[in-house]
Amino acid sequence: MDEIDRSPVNISTNNDKGLPVMWIRQLISKLNISPDIRNEPLFEKAVNELASSNLENLSSSVYQLRTVRDVLKNKIKSLAAENYHIFIDTKDASQNILEKTSEMSTANQAFLSQITEFTQCCSDILLKARSIEASLKKNRSALENHTQLLEIIELPQLMQTCVHNGHYDDAISIFGYTKTLFNKYGSRYSVLRMIYSQVSAVASQFIHQLYNQLRAPLSLSSCIKTVVFLRRTGLLSEQELRLKFLQTRTSCLKSQINSSLLACTPKELAGVDKREKLSGFLPFKESHDKSYWVATRRIEVTRVHLFDIVTQYRNH
């Protein structure tokens, strides 16, 4: 502590007035007293009491303060001796508190490290719950529309039955309805894609069945009806339909020619030779009879069926 400047200070002594507060504060400013102590209310109160005292009372006040200080020191020593075990217990308690605090801090750190994993688990549970909720909604909707779904699922089998029994109008209607459903909802529902695939397979069988009808002898009305069925399926363009018609009817013509030639017997050839004699023509030689018959038969069958094919082509 710096020594106090003991230079004489001009103080007017007067028994009616106390020590000037300014002089005391100047004295305190020369002492090495921390600002915290200066700002204490008790310190300020002591300064005010000193300022209100007379010079004659200062010496006695100093003596009284020293006496109080000694008394307080003795009390502190006595208090420390009497409460030594309390201090020890307080120290042990503080140590235990520090250890428990350290354990709690470690536990908190472990808990914080698992919060991320716990949050991820909660997010996974939430996603699964939403998925289950969506599945429940789908199942509830499927249950409410069970009859309609069953009808849609049975479309391939129903179309197969219609084709097998010759109900071609109904088969084409089923195919068109399935195609409409596929175009509207096929990208969203896999079951519709599967049903459309099955119905398309039945439609392919139906198309081949109509082709086989065109390869057989048909009347004009039956041929037109078959072509109309092919056109209504929407699977063939007009040019493809005409080309397929000519191909199948040409196949029919070839099969009719072959079957008519195979039906020729030697007995029939002999009858032809007899008819030729009665008509005034020279009889054929035996080696040429069959060739003549084949050519005549081919021309006749070709003429009849080719006329039918041309008529059918113009009317379809």
PDB file of C-alpha atoms in Angstrom:
ATOM      1  CA  MET A   1       0.000   0.000   0.000  1.00  0.00           C
ATOM      2  CA  ASP A   2       1.333   3.394  -0.872  1.00  0.00           C
ATOM      3  CA  GLU A   3       2.288   5.596   2.010  1.00  0.00           C
ATOM      4  CA  ILE A   4      -0.199   8.313   2.865  1.00  0.00           C
ATOM      5  CA  ASP A   5       0.857  11.791   1.988  1.00  0.00           C
ATOM      6  CA  ARG A   6       1.221  13.453   5.374  1.00  0.00           C
ATOM      7  CA  SER A   7       1.735  16.957   4.019  1.00  0.00           C
ATOM      8  CA  PRO A   8      -0.140  19.512   6.028  1.00  0.00           C
ATOM      9  CA  VAL A   9      -3.611  20.226   4.890  1.00  0.00           C
ATOM     10  CA  ASN A  10      -5.271  23.528   5.479  1.00  0.00           C
ATOM     11  CA  ILE A  11      -8.208  22.551   7.685  1.00  0.00           C
ATOM     12  CA  SER A  12     -10.162  25.029   9.683  1.00  0.00           C
ATOM     13  CA  THR A  13     -10.962  23.510  13.049  1.00  0.00           C
ATOM     14  CA  ASN A  14     -14.303  24.280  14.474  1.00  0.00           C
ATOM     15  CA  ASN A  15     -16.057  22.387  17.256  1.00  0.00           C
ATOM     16  CA  ASP A  16     -19.434  22.946  15.644  1.00  0.00           C
ATOM     17  CA  LYS A  17     -18.507  21.512  12.303  1.00  0.00           C
ATOM     18  CA  GLY A  18     -17.305  17.985  11.365  1.00  0.00           C
ATOM     19  CA  LEU A  19     -14.421  17.027   9.151  1.00  0.00           C
ATOM     20  CA  PRO A  20     -14.974  18.063   5.556  1.00  0.00           C
ATOM     21  CA  VAL A  21     -16.151  15.152   3.402  1.00  0.00           C
ATOM     22  CA  MET A  22     -13.979  16.400   0.556  1.00  0.00           C
ATOM     23  CA  TRP A  23     -10.843  16.119   2.708  1.00  0.00           C
ATOM     24  CA  ILE A  24     -11.693  12.546   3.659  1.00  0.00           C
ATOM     25  CA  ARG A  25     -12.311  11.591   0.073  1.00  0.00           C
ATOM     26  CA  GLN A  26      -8.966  13.103  -0.950  1.00  0.00           C
ATOM     27  CA  LEU A  27      -7.325  11.030   1.761  1.00  0.00           C
ATOM     28  CA  ILE A  28      -9.114   7.867   0.579  1.00  0.00           C
ATOM     29  CA  SER A  29      -8.133   8.507  -3.031  1.00  0.00           C
ATOM     30  CA  LYS A  30      -4.458   8.354  -2.008  1.00  0.00           C
ATOM     31  CA  LEU A  31      -4.990   4.918  -0.484  1.00  0.00           C
ATOM     32  CA  ASN A  32      -4.864   1.774  -2.603  1.00  0.00           C
ATOM     33  CA  ILE A  33      -8.517   0.789  -2.084  1.00  0.00           C
ATOM     34  CA  SER A  34     -10.266  -1.211  -4.749  1.00  0.00           C
ATOM     35  CA  PRO A  35     -13.306   0.323  -6.461  1.00  0.00           C
ATOM     36  CA  ASP A  36     -15.521  -2.565  -5.300  1.00  0.00           C
ATOM     37  CA  ILE A  37     -14.909  -1.645  -1.668  1.00  0.00           C
ATOM     38  CA  ARG A  38     -15.452   2.041  -2.371  1.00  0.00           C
ATOM     39  CA  ASN A  39     -18.827   1.303  -3.918  1.00  0.00           C
ATOM     40  CA  GLU A  40     -20.026  -0.704  -0.929  1.00  0.00           C
ATOM     41  CA  PRO A  41     -22.884   0.980   0.991  1.00  0.00           C
ATOM     42  CA  LEU A  42     -21.201   0.226   4.345  1.00  0.00           C
ATOM     43  CA  PHE A  43     -18.005   1.910   3.190  1.00  0.00           C
ATOM     44  CA  GLU A  44     -19.970   4.964   2.137  1.00  0.00           C
ATOM     45  CA  LYS A  45     -21.738   4.964   5.495  1.00  0.00           C
ATOM     46  CA  ALA A  46     -18.400   4.812   7.350  1.00  0.00           C
ATOM     47  CA  VAL A  47     -17.056   7.723   5.323  1.00  0.00           C
ATOM     48  CA  ASN A  48     -20.120   9.784   6.196  1.00  0.00           C
ATOM     49  CA  GLU A  49     -19.729   8.951   9.884  1.00  0.00           C
ATOM     50  CA  LEU A  50     -16.087  10.032   9.792  1.00  0.00           C
ATOM     51  CA  ALA A  51     -17.060  13.243   8.072  1.00  0.00           C
ATOM     52  CA  SER A  52     -19.590  13.984  10.784  1.00  0.00           C
ATOM     53  CA  SER A  53     -17.062  13.397  13.615  1.00  0.00           C
ATOM     54  CA  ASN A  54     -14.816  16.008  15.275  1.00  0.00           C
ATOM     55  CA  LEU A  55     -11.030  15.905  15.130  1.00  0.00           C
ATOM     56  CA  GLU A  56     -10.891  15.204  18.866  1.00  0.00           C
ATOM     57  CA  ASN A  57     -12.914  12.015  18.317  1.00  0.00           C
ATOM     58  CA  LEU A  58     -10.713  10.587  15.547  1.00  0.00           C
ATOM     59  CA  SER A  59      -8.098   9.078  17.856  1.00  0.00           C
ATOM     60  CA  SER A  60     -10.730   7.422  19.986  1.00  0.00           C
ATOM     61  CA  SER A  61     -12.531   6.200  16.859  1.00  0.00           C
ATOM     62  CA  VAL A  62      -9.340   4.604  15.568  1.00  0.00           C
ATOM     63  CA  TYR A  63      -8.823   2.872  18.869  1.00  0.00           C
ATOM     64  CA  GLN A  64     -12.400   1.631  18.880  1.00  0.00           C
ATOM     65  CA  LEU A  65     -12.066   0.307  15.350  1.00  0.00           C
ATOM     66  CA  ARG A  66      -8.908  -1.593  16.259  1.00  0.00           C
ATOM     67  CA  THR A  67     -10.643  -3.063  19.260  1.00  0.00           C
ATOM     68  CA  VAL A  68     -13.587  -4.151  17.121  1.00  0.00           C
ATOM     69  CA  ARG A  69     -11.174  -5.610  14.585  1.00  0.00           C
ATOM     70  CA  ASP A  70      -9.440  -7.699  17.260  1.00  0.00           C
ATOM     71  CA  VAL A  71     -12.749  -8.886  18.629  1.00  0.00           C
ATOM     72  CA  LEU A  72     -13.915  -9.904  15.185  1.00  0.00           C
ATOM     73  CA  LYS A  73     -10.671 -11.777  14.520  1.00  0.00           C
ATOM     74  CA  ASN A  74     -11.070 -13.713  17.751  1.00  0.00           C
ATOM     75  CA  LYS A  75     -14.662 -14.520  16.919  1.00  0.00           C
ATOM     76  CA  ILE A  76     -13.627 -15.736  13.466  1.00  0.00           C
ATOM     77  CA  LYS A  77     -10.944 -17.995  14.964  1.00  0.00           C
ATOM     78  CA  SER A  78     -13.380 -19.333  17.528  1.00  0.00           C
ATOM     79  CA  LEU A  79     -16.015 -19.882  14.844  1.00  0.00           C
ATOM     80  CA  ALA A  80     -13.509 -21.716  12.662  1.00  0.00           C
ATOM     81  CA  ALA A  81     -12.451 -23.956  15.566  1.00  0.00           C
ATOM     82  CA  GLU A  82     -16.008 -24.750  16.592  1.00  0.00           C
ATOM     83  CA  ASN A  83     -17.275 -25.412  13.077  1.00  0.00           C
ATOM     84  CA  TYR A  84     -14.241 -27.175  11.660  1.00  0.00           C
ATOM     85  CA  HIS A  85     -16.210 -30.381  10.997  1.00  0.00           C
ATOM     86  CA  ILE A  86     -18.806 -28.312   9.156  1.00  0.00           C
ATOM     87  CA  PHE A  87     -16.125 -26.921   6.892  1.00  0.00           C
ATOM     88  CA  ILE A  88     -14.832 -30.452   6.259  1.00  0.00           C
ATOM     89  CA  ASP A  89     -18.350 -31.690   5.502  1.00  0.00           C
ATOM     90  CA  THR A  90     -18.916 -28.707   3.264  1.00  0.00           C
ATOM     91  CA  LYS A  91     -15.715 -29.489   1.396  1.00  0.00           C
ATOM     92  CA  ASP A  92     -16.734 -33.148   1.014  1.00  0.00           C
ATOM     93  CA  ALA A  93     -20.207 -32.128  -0.101  1.00  0.00           C
ATOM     94  CA  SER A  94     -18.737 -29.729  -2.602  1.00  0.00           C
ATOM     95  CA  GLN A  95     -16.471 -32.484  -3.909  1.00  0.00           C
ATOM     96  CA  ASN A  96     -19.411 -34.858  -4.216  1.00  0.00           C
ATOM     97  CA  ILE A  97     -21.417 -32.181  -5.965  1.00  0.00           C
ATOM     98  CA  LEU A  98     -18.591 -31.639  -8.428  1.00  0.00           C
ATOM     99  CA  GLU A  99     -18.357 -35.388  -9.089  1.00  0.00           C
ATOM    100  CA  LYS A 100     -22.109 -35.722  -9.515  1.00  0.00           C
ATOM    101  CA  THR A 101     -22.119 -32.686 -11.747  1.00  0.00           C
ATOM    102  CA  SER A 102     -19.386 -34.268 -13.857  1.00  0.00           C
ATOM    103  CA  GLU A 103     -21.390 -37.498 -14.097  1.00  0.00           C
ATOM    104  CA  MET A 104     -24.505 -35.554 -15.039  1.00  0.00           C
ATOM    105  CA  SER A 105     -22.530 -33.660 -17.656  1.00  0.00           C
ATOM    106  CA  THR A 106     -21.232 -36.943 -19.103  1.00  0.00           C
ATOM    107  CA  ALA A 107     -24.750 -38.396 -19.124  1.00  0.00           C
ATOM    108  CA  ASN A 108     -26.082 -35.268 -20.802  1.00  0.00           C
ATOM    109  CA  GLN A 109     -23.384 -35.462 -23.448  1.00  0.00           C
ATOM    110  CA  ALA A 110     -24.279 -39.102 -24.119  1.00  0.00           C
ATOM    111  CA  PHE A 111     -27.941 -38.163 -24.303  1.00  0.00           C
ATOM    112  CA  LEU A 112     -27.235 -35.304 -26.692  1.00  0.00           C
ATOM    113  CA  SER A 113     -25.157 -37.600 -28.884  1.00  0.00           C
ATOM    114  CA  GLN A 114     -28.136 -39.963 -29.182  1.00  0.00           C
ATOM    115  CA  ILE A 115     -30.678 -37.265 -29.910  1.00  0.00           C
ATOM    116  CA  THR A 116     -29.796 -37.298 -33.620  1.00  0.00           C
ATOM    117  CA  GLU A 117     -30.291 -41.046 -33.839  1.00  0.00           C
ATOM    118  CA  PHE A 118     -33.481 -40.771 -31.824  1.00  0.00           C
ATOM    119  CA  THR A 119     -34.743 -38.030 -34.135  1.00  0.00           C
ATOM    120  CA  GLN A 120     -33.981 -40.195 -37.166  1.00  0.00           C
ATOM    121  CA  CYS A 121     -35.852 -43.106 -35.596  1.00  0.00           C
ATOM    122  CA  CYS A 122     -38.826 -40.834 -34.944  1.00  0.00           C
ATOM    123  CA  SER A 123     -38.735 -39.663 -38.560  1.00  0.00           C
ATOM    124  CA  ASP A 124     -38.656 -43.278 -39.775  1.00  0.00           C
ATOM    125  CA  ILE A 125     -41.583 -44.148 -37.539  1.00  0.00           C
ATOM    126  CA  LEU A 126     -43.488 -41.139 -38.860  1.00  0.00           C
ATOM    127  CA  LEU A 127     -42.814 -42.170 -42.460  1.00  0.00           C
ATOM    128  CA  LYS A 128     -43.934 -45.736 -41.743  1.00  0.00           C
ATOM    129  CA  ALA A 129     -47.050 -44.437 -40.026  1.00  0.00           C
ATOM    130  CA  ARG A 130     -47.875 -42.285 -43.040  1.00  0.00           C
ATOM    131  CA  SER A 131     -47.281 -45.256 -45.341  1.00  0.00           C
ATOM    132  CA  ILE A 132     -49.558 -47.425 -43.221  1.00  0.00           C
ATOM    133  CA  GLU A 133     -52.174 -44.680 -43.218  1.00  0.00           C
ATOM    134  CA  ALA A 134     -52.004 -44.430 -47.013  1.00  0.00           C
ATOM    135  CA  SER A 135     -52.313 -48.218 -47.299  1.00  0.00           C
ATOM    136  CA  LEU A 136     -55.326 -48.183 -45.002  1.00  0.00           C
ATOM    137  CA  LYS A 137     -56.958 -45.514 -47.142  1.00  0.00           C
ATOM    138  CA  LYS A 138     -56.321 -47.594 -50.268  1.00  0.00           C
ATOM    139  CA  ASN A 139     -57.701 -50.726 -48.627  1.00  0.00           C
ATOM    140  CA  ARG A 140     -60.747 -48.828 -47.384  1.00  0.00           C
ATOM    141  CA  SER A 141     -61.339 -47.427 -50.862  1.00  0.00           C
ATOM    142  CA  ALA A 142     -60.885 -50.889 -52.388  1.00  0.00           C
ATOM    143  CA  LEU A 143     -63.404 -52.331 -49.931  1.00  0.00           C
ATOM    144  CA  GLU A 144     -65.922 -49.601 -50.698  1.00  0.00           C
ATOM    145  CA  ASN A 145     -65.544 -50.203 -54.469  1.00  0.00           C
ATOM    146  CA  HIS A 146     -65.240 -53.982 -54.248  1.00  0.00           C
ATOM    147  CA  THR A 147     -67.993 -54.674 -56.782  1.00  0.00           C
ATOM    148  CA  GLN A 148     -66.605 -52.290 -59.408  1.00  0.00           C
ATOM    149  CA  LEU A 149     -63.067 -53.610 -58.925  1.00  0.00           C
ATOM    150  CA  LEU A 150     -64.265 -57.183 -59.279  1.00  0.00           C
ATOM    151  CA  GLU A 151     -65.993 -56.299 -62.544  1.00  0.00           C
ATOM    152  CA  ILE A 152     -62.806 -54.694 -63.877  1.00  0.00           C
ATOM    153  CA  ILE A 153     -60.661 -57.665 -62.844  1.00  0.00           C
ATOM    154  CA  GLU A 154     -63.040 -60.059 -64.627  1.00  0.00           C
ATOM    155  CA  LEU A 155     -62.902 -58.124 -67.927  1.00  0.00           C
ATOM    156  CA  PRO A 156     -60.312 -60.436 -69.605  1.00  0.00           C
ATOM    157  CA  GLN A 157     -62.291 -63.569 -68.718  1.00  0.00           C
ATOM    158  CA  LEU A 158     -65.554 -61.941 -69.774  1.00  0.00           C
ATOM    159  CA  MET A 159     -64.106 -60.912 -73.133  1.00  0.00           C
ATOM    160  CA  GLN A 160     -62.728 -64.419 -73.638  1.00  0.00           C
ATOM    161  CA  THR A 161     -66.209 -65.837 -73.034  1.00  0.00           C
ATOM    162  CA  CYS A 162     -67.780 -63.362 -75.467  1.00  0.00           C
ATOM    163  CA  VAL A 163     -65.278 -64.231 -78.199  1.00  0.00           C
ATOM    164  CA  HIS A 164     -65.736 -67.953 -77.617  1.00  0.00           C
ATOM    165  CA  ASN A 165     -69.538 -67.696 -77.833  1.00  0.00           C
ATOM    166  CA  GLY A 166     -69.496 -65.402 -80.864  1.00  0.00           C
ATOM    167  CA  HIS A 167     -70.722 -62.258 -79.079  1.00  0.00           C
ATOM    168  CA  TYR A 168     -68.354 -60.048 -81.004  1.00  0.00           C
ATOM    169  CA  ASP A 169     -70.175 -56.768 -80.318  1.00  0.00           C
ATOM    170  CA  ASP A 170     -69.830 -57.261 -76.572  1.00  0.00           C
ATOM    171  CA  ALA A 171     -66.191 -58.312 -76.934  1.00  0.00           C
ATOM    172  CA  ILE A 172     -65.367 -55.141 -78.869  1.00  0.00           C
ATOM    173  CA  SER A 173     -67.201 -53.006 -76.282  1.00  0.00           C
ATOM    174  CA  ILE A 174     -65.189 -54.611 -73.472  1.00  0.00           C
ATOM    175  CA  PHE A 175     -61.948 -54.018 -75.351  1.00  0.00           C
ATOM    176  CA  GLY A 176     -62.817 -50.354 -75.975  1.00  0.00           C
ATOM    177  CA  TYR A 177     -63.786 -49.801 -72.333  1.00  0.00           C
ATOM    178  CA  THR A 178     -60.546 -51.389 -71.110  1.00  0.00           C
ATOM    179  CA  LYS A 179     -58.533 -49.277 -73.527  1.00  0.00           C
ATOM    180  CA  THR A 180     -60.209 -46.108 -72.223  1.00  0.00           C
ATOM    181  CA  LEU A 181     -59.405 -47.036 -68.612  1.00  0.00           C
ATOM    182  CA  PHE A 182     -55.806 -47.765 -69.549  1.00  0.00           C
ATOM    183  CA  ASN A 183     -55.352 -44.438 -71.333  1.00  0.00           C
ATOM    184  CA  LYS A 184     -56.749 -42.488 -68.363  1.00  0.00           C
ATOM    185  CA  TYR A 185     -55.352 -44.360 -65.366  1.00  0.00           C
ATOM    186  CA  GLY A 186     -52.808 -46.845 -66.697  1.00  0.00           C
ATOM    187  CA  SER A 187     -49.813 -44.731 -65.698  1.00  0.00           C
ATOM    188  CA  ARG A 188     -51.020 -44.627 -62.063  1.00  0.00           C
ATOM    189  CA  TYR A 189     -52.283 -48.161 -61.407  1.00  0.00           C
ATOM    190  CA  SER A 190     -50.295 -51.264 -62.257  1.00  0.00           C
ATOM    191  CA  VAL A 191     -53.386 -53.476 -61.994  1.00  0.00           C
ATOM    192  CA  LEU A 192     -54.942 -51.647 -64.954  1.00  0.00           C
ATOM    193  CA  ARG A 193     -51.785 -52.222 -66.980  1.00  0.00           C
ATOM    194  CA  MET A 194     -51.980 -55.929 -66.195  1.00  0.00           C
ATOM    195  CA  ILE A 195     -55.685 -56.127 -67.096  1.00  0.00           C
ATOM    196  CA  TYR A 196     -55.104 -54.224 -70.340  1.00  0.00           C
ATOM    197  CA  SER A 197     -52.296 -56.628 -71.230  1.00  0.00           C
ATOM    198  CA  GLN A 198     -54.590 -59.622 -70.684  1.00  0.00           C
ATOM    199  CA  VAL A 199     -57.442 -58.036 -72.630  1.00  0.00           C
ATOM    200  CA  SER A 200     -55.029 -57.183 -75.466  1.00  0.00           C
ATOM    201  CA  ALA A 201     -53.984 -60.841 -75.604  1.00  0.00           C
ATOM    202  CA  VAL A 202     -57.650 -61.869 -75.916  1.00  0.00           C
ATOM    203  CA  ALA A 203     -58.141 -59.165 -78.559  1.00  0.00           C
ATOM    204  CA  SER A 204     -55.222 -60.620 -80.513  1.00  0.00           C
ATOM    205  CA  GLN A 205     -56.918 -64.028 -80.433  1.00  0.00           C
ATOM    206  CA  PHE A 206     -60.140 -62.365 -81.521  1.00  0.00           C
ATOM    207  CA  ILE A 207     -58.378 -60.707 -84.477  1.00  0.00           C
ATOM    208  CA  HIS A 208     -56.884 -64.032 -85.592  1.00  0.00           C
ATOM    209  CA  GLN A 209     -60.308 -65.623 -85.323  1.00  0.00           C
ATOM    210  CA  LEU A 210     -61.730 -62.957 -87.636  1.00  0.00           C
ATOM    211  CA  TYR A 211     -58.824 -63.516 -90.029  1.00  0.00           C
ATOM    212  CA  ASN A 212     -59.654 -67.213 -90.114  1.00  0.00           C
ATOM    213  CA  GLN A 213     -63.251 -66.363 -90.998  1.00  0.00           C
ATOM    214  CA  LEU A 214     -62.015 -64.290 -93.937  1.00  0.00           C
ATOM    215  CA  ARG A 215     -59.909 -67.246 -95.074  1.00  0.00           C
ATOM    216  CA  ALA A 216     -63.078 -69.355 -95.373  1.00  0.00           C
ATOM    217  CA  PRO A 217     -65.895 -69.004 -97.930  1.00  0.00           C
ATOM    218  CA  LEU A 218     -68.239 -66.205 -96.859  1.00  0.00           C
ATOM    219  CA  SER A 219     -71.352 -64.573 -98.162  1.00  0.00           C
ATOM    220  CA  LEU A 220     -71.281 -60.865 -98.855  1.00  0.00           C
ATOM    221  CA  SER A 221     -73.163 -59.964 -95.661  1.00  0.00           C
ATOM    222  CA  SER A 222     -70.981 -62.182 -93.471  1.00  0.00           C
ATOM    223  CA  CYS A 223     -67.817 -60.784 -95.032  1.00  0.00           C
ATOM    224  CA  ILE A 224     -68.938 -57.191 -94.496  1.00  0.00           C
ATOM    225  CA  LYS A 225     -69.824 -57.967 -90.875  1.00  0.00           C
ATOM    226  CA  THR A 226     -66.396 -59.495 -90.257  1.00  0.00           C
ATOM    227  CA  VAL A 227     -64.637 -56.486 -91.769  1.00  0.00           C
ATOM    228  CA  VAL A 228     -66.747 -54.152 -89.616  1.00  0.00           C
ATOM    229  CA  PHE A 229     -65.667 -56.055 -86.515  1.00  0.00           C
ATOM    230  CA  LEU A 230     -62.016 -55.684 -87.520  1.00  0.00           C
ATOM    231  CA  ARG A 231     -62.467 -51.978 -88.117  1.00  0.00           C
ATOM    232  CA  ARG A 232     -64.188 -51.430 -84.761  1.00  0.00           C
ATOM    233  CA  THR A 233     -61.292 -52.914 -82.814  1.00  0.00           C
ATOM    234  CA  GLY A 234     -59.193 -49.898 -83.832  1.00  0.00           C
ATOM    235  CA  LEU A 235     -56.050 -52.012 -84.053  1.00  0.00           C
ATOM    236  CA  LEU A 236     -55.668 -51.661 -87.823  1.00  0.00           C
ATOM    237  CA  SER A 237     -55.506 -48.601 -90.015  1.00  0.00           C
ATOM    238  CA  GLU A 238     -57.680 -48.482 -93.106  1.00  0.00           C
ATOM    239  CA  GLN A 239     -54.756 -49.322 -95.385  1.00  0.00           C
ATOM    240  CA  GLU A 240     -53.693 -52.228 -93.161  1.00  0.00           C
ATOM    241  CA  LEU A 241     -57.264 -53.474 -93.047  1.00  0.00           C
ATOM    242  CA  ARG A 242     -57.597 -53.486 -96.851  1.00  0.00           C
ATOM    243  CA  LEU A 243     -54.247 -55.212 -97.255  1.00  0.00           C
ATOM    244  CA  LYS A 244     -55.168 -57.851 -94.690  1.00  0.00           C
ATOM    245  CA  PHE A 245     -58.538 -58.374 -96.386  1.00  0.00           C
ATOM    246  CA  LEU A 246     -56.890 -59.043 -99.741  1.00  0.00           C
ATOM    247  CA  GLN A 247     -54.345 -61.388 -98.158  1.00  0.00           C
ATOM    248  CA  THR A 248     -56.950 -63.469 -96.335  1.00  0.00           C
ATOM    249  CA  ARG A 249     -59.367 -63.610 -99.267  1.00  0.00           C
ATOM    250  CA  THR A 250     -56.518 -64.580-101.602  1.00  0.00           C
ATOM    251  CA  SER A 251     -55.699 -67.385 -99.191  1.00  0.00           C
ATOM    252  CA  CYS A 252     -59.367 -68.410 -99.307  1.00  0.00           C
ATOM    253  CA  LEU A 253     -59.265 -68.438-103.129  1.00  0.00           C
ATOM    254  CA  LYS A 254     -56.167 -70.635-103.161  1.00  0.00           C
ATOM    255  CA  SER A 255     -57.662 -73.075-100.680  1.00  0.00           C
ATOM    256  CA  GLN A 256     -60.880 -73.289-102.703  1.00  0.00           C
ATOM    257  CA  ILE A 257     -58.959 -73.991-105.903  1.00  0.00           C
ATOM    258  CA  ASN A 258     -56.893 -76.689-104.225  1.00  0.00           C
ATOM    259  CA  SER A 259     -59.903 -78.322-102.604  1.00  0.00           C
ATOM    260  CA  SER A 260     -61.867 -78.310-105.890  1.00  0.00           C
ATOM    261  CA  LEU A 261     -58.964 -79.923-107.744  1.00  0.00           C
ATOM    262  CA  LEU A 262     -58.532 -82.578-105.080  1.00  0.00           C
ATOM    263  CA  ALA A 263     -62.241 -83.385-105.359  1.00  0.00           C
ATOM    264  CA  CYS A 264     -61.781 -84.401-109.003  1.00  0.00           C
ATOM    265  CA  THR A 265     -62.115 -88.242-109.571  1.00  0.00           C
ATOM    266  CA  PRO A 266     -61.513 -90.413-112.651  1.00  0.00           C
ATOM    267  CA  LYS A 267     -65.243 -91.132-112.792  1.00  0.00           C
ATOM    268  CA  GLU A 268     -65.981 -87.447-113.158  1.00  0.00           C
ATOM    269  CA  LEU A 269     -63.345 -87.188-115.885  1.00  0.00           C
ATOM    270  CA  ALA A 270     -65.090 -89.964-117.798  1.00  0.00           C
ATOM    271  CA  GLY A 271     -68.377 -88.111-117.512  1.00  0.00           C
ATOM    272  CA  VAL A 272     -66.758 -85.027-118.930  1.00  0.00           C
ATOM    273  CA  ASP A 273     -65.419 -86.998-121.902  1.00  0.00           C
ATOM    274  CA  LYS A 274     -68.916 -88.318-122.578  1.00  0.00           C
ATOM    275  CA  ARG A 275     -70.447 -84.866-122.437  1.00  0.00           C
ATOM    276  CA  GLU A 276     -67.821 -83.542-124.840  1.00  0.00           C
ATOM    277  CA  LYS A 277     -68.703 -86.248-127.365  1.00  0.00           C
ATOM    278  CA  LEU A 278     -72.407 -85.438-127.177  1.00  0.00           C
ATOM    279  CA  SER A 279     -71.686 -81.764-127.684  1.00  0.00           C
ATOM    280  CA  GLY A 280     -69.892 -82.438-130.957  1.00  0.00           C
ATOM    281  CA  PHE A 281     -66.363 -81.783-129.736  1.00  0.00           C
ATOM    282  CA  LEU A 282     -63.610 -84.189-130.460  1.00  0.00           C
ATOM    283  CA  PRO A 283     -62.815 -86.423-127.533  1.00  0.00           C
ATOM    284  CA  PHE A 284     -59.662 -85.744-125.575  1.00  0.00           C
ATOM    285  CA  LYS A 285     -56.874 -88.107-125.433  1.00  0.00           C
ATOM    286  CA  GLU A 286     -56.620 -89.968-122.167  1.00  0.00           C
ATOM    287  CA  SER A 287     -53.336 -88.260-121.226  1.00  0.00           C
ATOM    288  CA  HIS A 288     -54.873 -84.847-121.704  1.00  0.00           C
ATOM    289  CA  ASP A 289     -58.175 -85.476-119.929  1.00  0.00           C
ATOM    290  CA  LYS A 290     -56.931 -84.644-116.481  1.00  0.00           C
ATOM    291  CA  SER A 291     -55.052 -81.510-117.578  1.00  0.00           C
ATOM    292  CA  TYR A 292     -58.126 -80.252-119.340  1.00  0.00           C
ATOM    293  CA  TRP A 293     -60.278 -80.893-116.333  1.00  0.00           C
ATOM    294  CA  VAL A 294     -57.837 -79.180-113.979  1.00  0.00           C
ATOM    295  CA  ALA A 295     -57.600 -76.092-116.156  1.00  0.00           C
ATOM    296  CA  THR A 296     -61.366 -75.904-116.596  1.00  0.00           C
ATOM    297  CA  ARG A 297     -61.964 -76.414-112.920  1.00  0.00           C
ATOM    298  CA  ARG A 298     -59.361 -73.804-111.931  1.00  0.00           C
ATOM    299  CA  ILE A 299     -60.851 -71.236-114.303  1.00  0.00           C
ATOM    300  CA  GLU A 300     -64.370 -71.850-113.053  1.00  0.00           C
ATOM    301  CA  VAL A 301     -63.501 -71.662-109.362  1.00  0.00           C
ATOM    302  CA  THR A 302     -61.288 -68.627-109.900  1.00  0.00           C
ATOM    303  CA  ARG A 303     -64.001 -66.829-111.798  1.00  0.00           C
ATOM    304  CA  VAL A 304     -66.676 -67.424-109.190  1.00  0.00           C
ATOM    305  CA  HIS A 305     -64.597 -66.657-106.104  1.00  0.00           C
ATOM    306  CA  LEU A 306     -62.663 -63.785-107.636  1.00  0.00           C
ATOM    307  CA  PHE A 307     -65.939 -62.128-108.528  1.00  0.00           C
ATOM    308  CA  ASP A 308     -67.090 -62.553-104.920  1.00  0.00           C
ATOM    309  CA  ILE A 309     -63.816 -61.129-103.596  1.00  0.00           C
ATOM    310  CA  VAL A 310     -63.997 -58.054-105.802  1.00  0.00           C
ATOM    311  CA  THR A 311     -67.628 -57.481-104.847  1.00  0.00           C
ATOM    312  CA  GLN A 312     -66.820 -57.837-101.154  1.00  0.00           C
ATOM    313  CA  TYR A 313     -63.822 -55.505-101.409  1.00  0.00           C
ATOM    314  CA  ARG A 314     -65.917 -52.808-103.052  1.00  0.00           C
ATOM    315  CA  ASN A 315     -68.659 -53.042-100.432  1.00  0.00           C
ATOM    316  CA  HIS A 316     -66.627 -53.082 -97.259  1.00  0.00           C
TER     317      HIS A 316
END
